[in-house]
Coordinates of C-alpha atoms in Angstrom, one line a residue:
M802 CA 0.2 0.0 0.0
N803 CA 1.3 3.5 -1.2
Q804 CA -0.4 5.2 1.6
N805 CA 2.4 5.2 4.6
W806 CA 0.0 7.1 6.6
L807 CA -3.0 4.2 6.5
L808 CA -0.7 1.1 7.0
E809 CA -1.5 1.1 10.9
N810 CA -5.2 0.9 10.2
L811 CA -4.5 -1.8 7.6
N812 CA -2.4 -3.8 9.9
Y813 CA -5.2 -3.1 12.6
A814 CA -7.9 -4.7 10.4
K815 CA -5.8 -7.5 9.0
G816 CA -5.0 -8.4 12.8
L817 CA -8.8 -8.5 13.3
I818 CA -9.0 -10.7 10.5
D819 CA -6.5 -13.0 11.4
E820 CA -8.0 -13.6 14.7
N821 CA -11.7 -14.0 13.3
A822 CA -12.6 -10.8 15.0
L823 CA -13.4 -8.4 12.1
P824 CA -17.2 -6.9 12.7
N825 CA -20.1 -7.3 10.9
C826 CA -19.5 -3.7 10.2
L827 CA -16.5 -1.5 9.6
I828 CA -16.8 2.1 9.2
I829 CA -13.7 4.2 7.7
T830 CA -13.7 7.5 8.3
G831 CA -11.3 10.4 7.9
N832 CA -10.8 14.0 6.0
K833 CA -12.0 13.5 2.2
S834 CA -9.5 12.2 -0.2
I835 CA -7.1 10.6 2.3
G836 CA -7.3 6.7 0.7
K837 CA -10.1 5.9 2.6
N838 CA -11.6 4.1 -0.2
D839 CA -8.1 2.4 -1.2
L840 CA -7.8 1.1 2.5
A841 CA -11.2 -0.6 2.1
D842 CA -10.0 -2.1 -0.9
E843 CA -7.4 -3.6 0.8
I844 CA -8.9 -4.8 3.8
S845 CA -11.6 -6.4 1.3
K846 CA -9.0 -7.9 -0.6
Y847 CA -7.3 -9.3 2.8
Y848 CA -10.5 -10.8 4.0
L849 CA -11.5 -12.3 0.8
D850 CA -8.0 -13.9 0.4
R851 CA -7.2 -12.0 -3.1
N852 CA -4.0 -11.1 -4.6
S853 CA -3.4 -7.6 -4.5
K854 CA -3.1 -7.3 -8.0
L855 CA -6.5 -8.7 -9.2
L856 CA -9.5 -6.5 -9.3
L857 CA -12.1 -6.8 -6.7
S858 CA -14.7 -6.1 -9.3
D859 CA -14.1 -9.5 -10.7
N860 CA -15.0 -11.1 -7.5
S861 CA -18.3 -12.4 -7.4
N862 CA -18.3 -12.1 -3.4
Y863 CA -17.5 -8.2 -3.3
K864 CA -20.1 -5.5 -4.1
L865 CA -19.6 -1.9 -4.1
I866 CA -22.4 0.5 -3.5
K867 CA -21.8 4.1 -4.1
A868 CA -23.9 7.1 -5.4
E869 CA -25.1 6.7 -9.1
A870 CA -23.3 9.2 -11.5
D871 CA -26.8 11.0 -11.8
S872 CA -27.5 11.3 -8.1
K873 CA -26.4 12.9 -4.9
V874 CA -27.5 10.2 -2.8
I875 CA -27.4 6.5 -2.4
K876 CA -30.9 5.4 -3.1
V877 CA -33.0 2.8 -1.4
D878 CA -33.5 0.7 -4.3
Q879 CA -29.9 0.2 -4.5
I880 CA -29.8 -1.5 -1.1
R881 CA -33.0 -3.3 -1.5
D882 CA -31.2 -4.8 -4.9
L883 CA -28.6 -6.3 -2.6
L884 CA -31.2 -8.0 -0.4
D885 CA -32.0 -9.8 -3.7
K886 CA -28.3 -11.3 -3.9
I887 CA -26.8 -11.2 -0.5
Y888 CA -28.5 -14.5 0.9
L889 CA -26.8 -16.4 -1.9
K890 CA -24.6 -19.3 -0.3
S891 CA -20.9 -17.8 0.1
D892 CA -18.4 -18.5 2.8
K893 CA -17.2 -14.6 2.5
R894 CA -18.6 -11.9 1.5
V895 CA -17.7 -8.0 1.5
I896 CA -20.0 -5.2 1.0
C897 CA -18.3 -1.6 0.2
I898 CA -20.4 1.2 0.9
Q899 CA -18.5 4.2 -0.5
D900 CA -19.2 7.8 0.5
A901 CA -21.8 6.8 3.3
E902 CA -22.7 10.0 4.2
K903 CA -24.8 10.1 0.9
L904 CA -27.3 7.5 2.4
N905 CA -30.8 9.0 2.8
I906 CA -32.9 8.1 5.5
N907 CA -34.7 5.5 3.8
S908 CA -31.6 3.7 2.3
A909 CA -29.8 4.0 5.8
N910 CA -32.9 2.4 7.3
S911 CA -32.9 -0.2 4.6
L912 CA -29.1 -0.9 5.0
L913 CA -29.6 -1.4 9.2
K914 CA -31.8 -4.2 8.8
I915 CA -29.2 -6.3 6.6
I916 CA -26.4 -5.1 9.3
E917 CA -28.3 -6.3 12.2
E918 CA -28.5 -9.8 10.9
P919 CA -25.9 -10.2 8.1
P920 CA -25.5 -13.7 6.4
L921 CA -22.6 -15.7 8.1
G922 CA -19.4 -14.5 6.5
T923 CA -21.0 -11.1 5.0
K924 CA -18.9 -8.2 6.2
F925 CA -19.8 -4.4 5.6
I926 CA -17.0 -2.0 5.1
I927 CA -18.3 1.7 4.8
T928 CA -16.2 4.8 4.0
T929 CA -17.3 8.3 5.0
S930 CA -15.7 11.7 5.5
K931 CA -18.6 12.8 7.6
I932 CA -19.1 10.2 10.6
S933 CA -21.7 12.1 12.0
S934 CA -24.3 11.7 9.2
I935 CA -24.2 8.0 10.1
I936 CA -27.3 7.2 11.7
P937 CA -26.5 6.1 15.5
T938 CA -28.3 2.7 14.9
I939 CA -25.7 1.4 12.5
L940 CA -22.9 3.2 14.5
S941 CA -24.1 1.4 17.2
R942 CA -23.6 -1.9 15.5
S943 CA -20.2 -1.1 13.5
T944 CA -16.8 -0.5 14.8
V945 CA -15.1 2.8 13.7
L946 CA -11.6 3.2 12.0
K947 CA -10.1 6.7 12.4
C948 CA -7.7 7.4 9.6
A949 CA -4.8 9.9 10.1
N950 CA -3.9 12.5 7.8
P951 CA -0.8 12.3 5.8
H952 CA 2.4 14.1 7.2
K953 CA 4.3 16.2 5.0
N954 CA 7.2 13.4 4.9
D955 CA 5.1 10.9 3.2
V956 CA 4.2 13.5 0.1
N957 CA 7.2 12.6 -2.0
T958 CA 7.4 8.7 -0.9
Y959 CA 3.9 8.8 -2.1
L960 CA 4.3 10.9 -4.9
N961 CA 7.4 9.2 -6.4
S962 CA 5.6 5.5 -6.1
L963 CA 2.8 7.0 -8.6
D964 CA 3.4 6.5 -12.6
S965 CA 1.1 9.6 -12.6
V966 CA -0.3 11.9 -10.2
D967 CA -3.7 10.6 -9.0
I968 CA -5.5 14.3 -9.3
D969 CA -8.3 13.1 -7.6
N970 CA -6.4 13.1 -4.2
Y971 CA -6.8 16.6 -3.3
Y972 CA -5.5 16.2 0.1
V973 CA -2.0 14.8 -1.0
L974 CA -2.0 16.8 -4.0
S975 CA -2.1 20.4 -1.5
N976 CA 1.0 19.1 -0.3
L977 CA 2.6 20.2 -3.5
N978 CA 3.1 23.6 -2.6
S979 CA 5.2 22.6 0.3
N980 CA 9.0 23.3 0.1
D981 CA 9.2 19.4 0.9
V982 CA 8.3 18.2 -2.2
S983 CA 11.5 18.2 -4.7
S984 CA 11.7 20.3 -8.0
S985 CA 11.9 16.6 -10.0
T986 CA 8.8 15.7 -8.1
Y987 CA 7.1 18.5 -10.4
K988 CA 8.7 17.9 -13.3
D989 CA 8.2 14.1 -13.5
K990 CA 4.5 14.2 -12.5
F991 CA 3.5 17.2 -14.1
S992 CA 5.0 16.6 -17.6
L993 CA 1.7 16.1 -19.4
I994 CA 0.2 19.1 -18.2
N995 CA 3.6 21.3 -19.0
D996 CA 3.6 19.8 -22.5
F997 CA 0.0 20.7 -22.9
F998 CA 0.6 24.2 -21.8
Y999 CA 3.5 24.6 -24.3
G1000 CA 1.1 23.5 -27.0
I1001 CA -1.4 26.0 -26.1
E1002 CA 1.2 28.7 -26.3
D1003 CA 2.5 27.4 -29.5
V1004 CA -1.2 27.6 -31.0
I1005 CA -1.6 31.3 -29.5
S1006 CA 1.4 32.1 -31.1
S1007 CA 0.3 30.7 -34.3
S1008 CA 3.3 28.2 -34.8
D1009 CA 1.1 25.7 -35.0
N1010 CA -2.7 24.9 -35.5
I1011 CA -5.2 24.1 -33.1
I1012 CA -6.3 20.8 -35.3
N1013 CA -2.9 19.5 -35.0
F1014 CA -2.7 20.5 -31.2
S1015 CA -5.9 18.4 -30.6
K1016 CA -4.7 15.5 -32.2
K1017 CA -1.7 15.4 -30.5
F1018 CA -3.5 15.1 -27.2
S1019 CA -6.5 13.4 -28.0
V1020 CA -4.8 10.2 -27.1
Y1021 CA -4.6 10.9 -23.5
N1022 CA -7.2 10.6 -21.2
I1023 CA -9.2 13.9 -21.6
E1024 CA -10.8 13.6 -18.1
Q1025 CA -7.3 13.4 -16.4
I1026 CA -6.2 16.5 -18.8
L1027 CA -9.4 18.5 -17.4
N1028 CA -8.5 17.6 -13.8
M1029 CA -5.0 18.4 -14.2
L1030 CA -5.5 21.6 -15.7
L1031 CA -8.3 22.5 -12.8
F1032 CA -5.9 21.5 -10.0
V1033 CA -3.2 23.9 -11.8
I1034 CA -5.8 27.0 -11.8
I1035 CA -7.2 26.4 -8.4
S1036 CA -3.4 26.3 -7.3
F1037 CA -2.7 29.5 -9.0
Q1038 CA -5.8 31.2 -7.7
K1039 CA -4.9 30.5 -4.4
A1040 CA -1.4 31.9 -4.6
K1041 CA -2.7 34.9 -6.2
I1042 CA -5.6 35.6 -3.6
L1043 CA -3.3 35.0 -0.9
N1044 CA -0.4 37.0 -2.5
N1045 CA 1.6 33.8 -1.7
N1046 CA 3.9 32.7 -4.3
T1047 CA 4.1 28.9 -3.4
K1048 CA 6.6 26.5 -4.5
F1049 CA 4.0 25.1 -7.0
Y1050 CA 3.4 28.2 -8.7
K1051 CA 6.8 29.0 -9.0
E1052 CA 8.1 25.9 -10.6
N1053 CA 5.1 25.7 -13.1
D1054 CA 5.8 28.7 -15.5
N1055 CA 3.2 28.7 -18.1
I1056 CA 0.6 31.0 -19.8
I1057 CA -1.8 30.9 -17.1
K1058 CA 0.3 33.2 -14.9
Q1059 CA -0.4 35.9 -16.9
F1060 CA -4.0 35.5 -16.2
N1061 CA -5.6 37.9 -13.5
T1062 CA -8.1 36.3 -11.2
E1063 CA -11.2 37.1 -13.4
K1064 CA -9.8 35.2 -16.3
L1065 CA -8.9 32.3 -14.0
N1066 CA -12.5 32.2 -12.6
F1067 CA -13.7 32.2 -16.3
I1068 CA -11.3 29.0 -17.5
Y1069 CA -12.1 27.4 -14.5
D1070 CA -15.8 27.7 -14.8
K1071 CA -15.5 26.7 -18.7
L1072 CA -13.6 24.0 -17.8
I1073 CA -16.5 22.9 -15.3
D1074 CA -18.8 22.9 -18.1
I1075 CA -16.8 20.9 -20.6
K1076 CA -16.3 18.3 -17.7
K1077 CA -19.7 17.7 -17.3
N1078 CA -20.6 17.4 -20.9
I1079 CA -17.8 14.8 -21.4
D1080 CA -20.2 11.9 -21.9
I1081 CA -22.2 14.0 -24.4
I1082 CA -19.5 15.0 -26.4
Q1083 CA -17.8 11.7 -26.6
N1084 CA -14.7 13.3 -28.7
N1085 CA -11.6 14.4 -27.5
E1086 CA -10.4 16.1 -30.6
T1087 CA -13.6 18.5 -30.0
I1088 CA -13.1 19.0 -26.4
L1089 CA -9.5 19.8 -26.9
F1090 CA -10.6 22.2 -29.9
S1091 CA -13.0 23.8 -27.5
I1092 CA -10.4 24.3 -24.7
C1093 CA -7.8 25.6 -26.9
L1094 CA -10.6 28.2 -28.4
H1095 CA -11.0 29.6 -24.7
F1096 CA -7.2 29.6 -23.6
K1097 CA -6.7 31.5 -27.3
K1098 CA -9.6 34.2 -26.6
L1099 CA -8.6 34.6 -23.0
S1100 CA -4.7 35.4 -24.1
K1101 CA -6.2 38.1 -26.5
A1102 CA -8.5 39.8 -24.0
A1103 CA -7.3 42.7 -22.6

């Protein structure tokens, strides 16, 4: 497990499993985006005797429940659907509820009924960043595992273990502003986004055209590029608002350094709109073309 700050939690849960003492419901709680879901995966694999390289989704004895893409809550029908399958015979089964603060009162009460008398060998692993949102009757039937925040000396180790930066892990990435992170980490982990900005600048200066630019970057995960752009913009906004030239701001010299707060807010809102419509557009070149036009428009604006 790459998140060293969660190893103590993982080892504790493994100890419970080894002693056949894992509770019917384990609630993993802590700040947002510190690796709670990864910890839940590791505990699930250990309980199910799964090789760490195998995907949990390939195991019929593992079920993940989370809010659907078009919903802000975990619906009661998702829990009721679980009831139809949970009593199928199995020696071991894990039901993982992700971001359980999204359970509404009906889905929470429906879940409680299963947790009270689960089938033999069935374990519930719940993750939440808001423990106060879990109804008391579920809490009283669960063991709570509180996750620590990563220390600054964890940051380089964690980032260097990744092939690319996991942009959704905002808590860890927030430490990229720290002087504890090496300059080489910035260059290695953000090489794609730096190349992207160089391409944007070439288009704006008319040394390249938008079509060539769009084709070049269309081979990458477009959502990853959008998330990277949003993270850089947020970091630059923060530096400007606080009047604090963070290390991240200094190490990344690109076109948006010329943008004032108003322009940064504008491009951020446009990128959010594009991200929301990725599934509708479904064409990377079209999305990149649109992004480039927005940057070109802003660079020419007074």
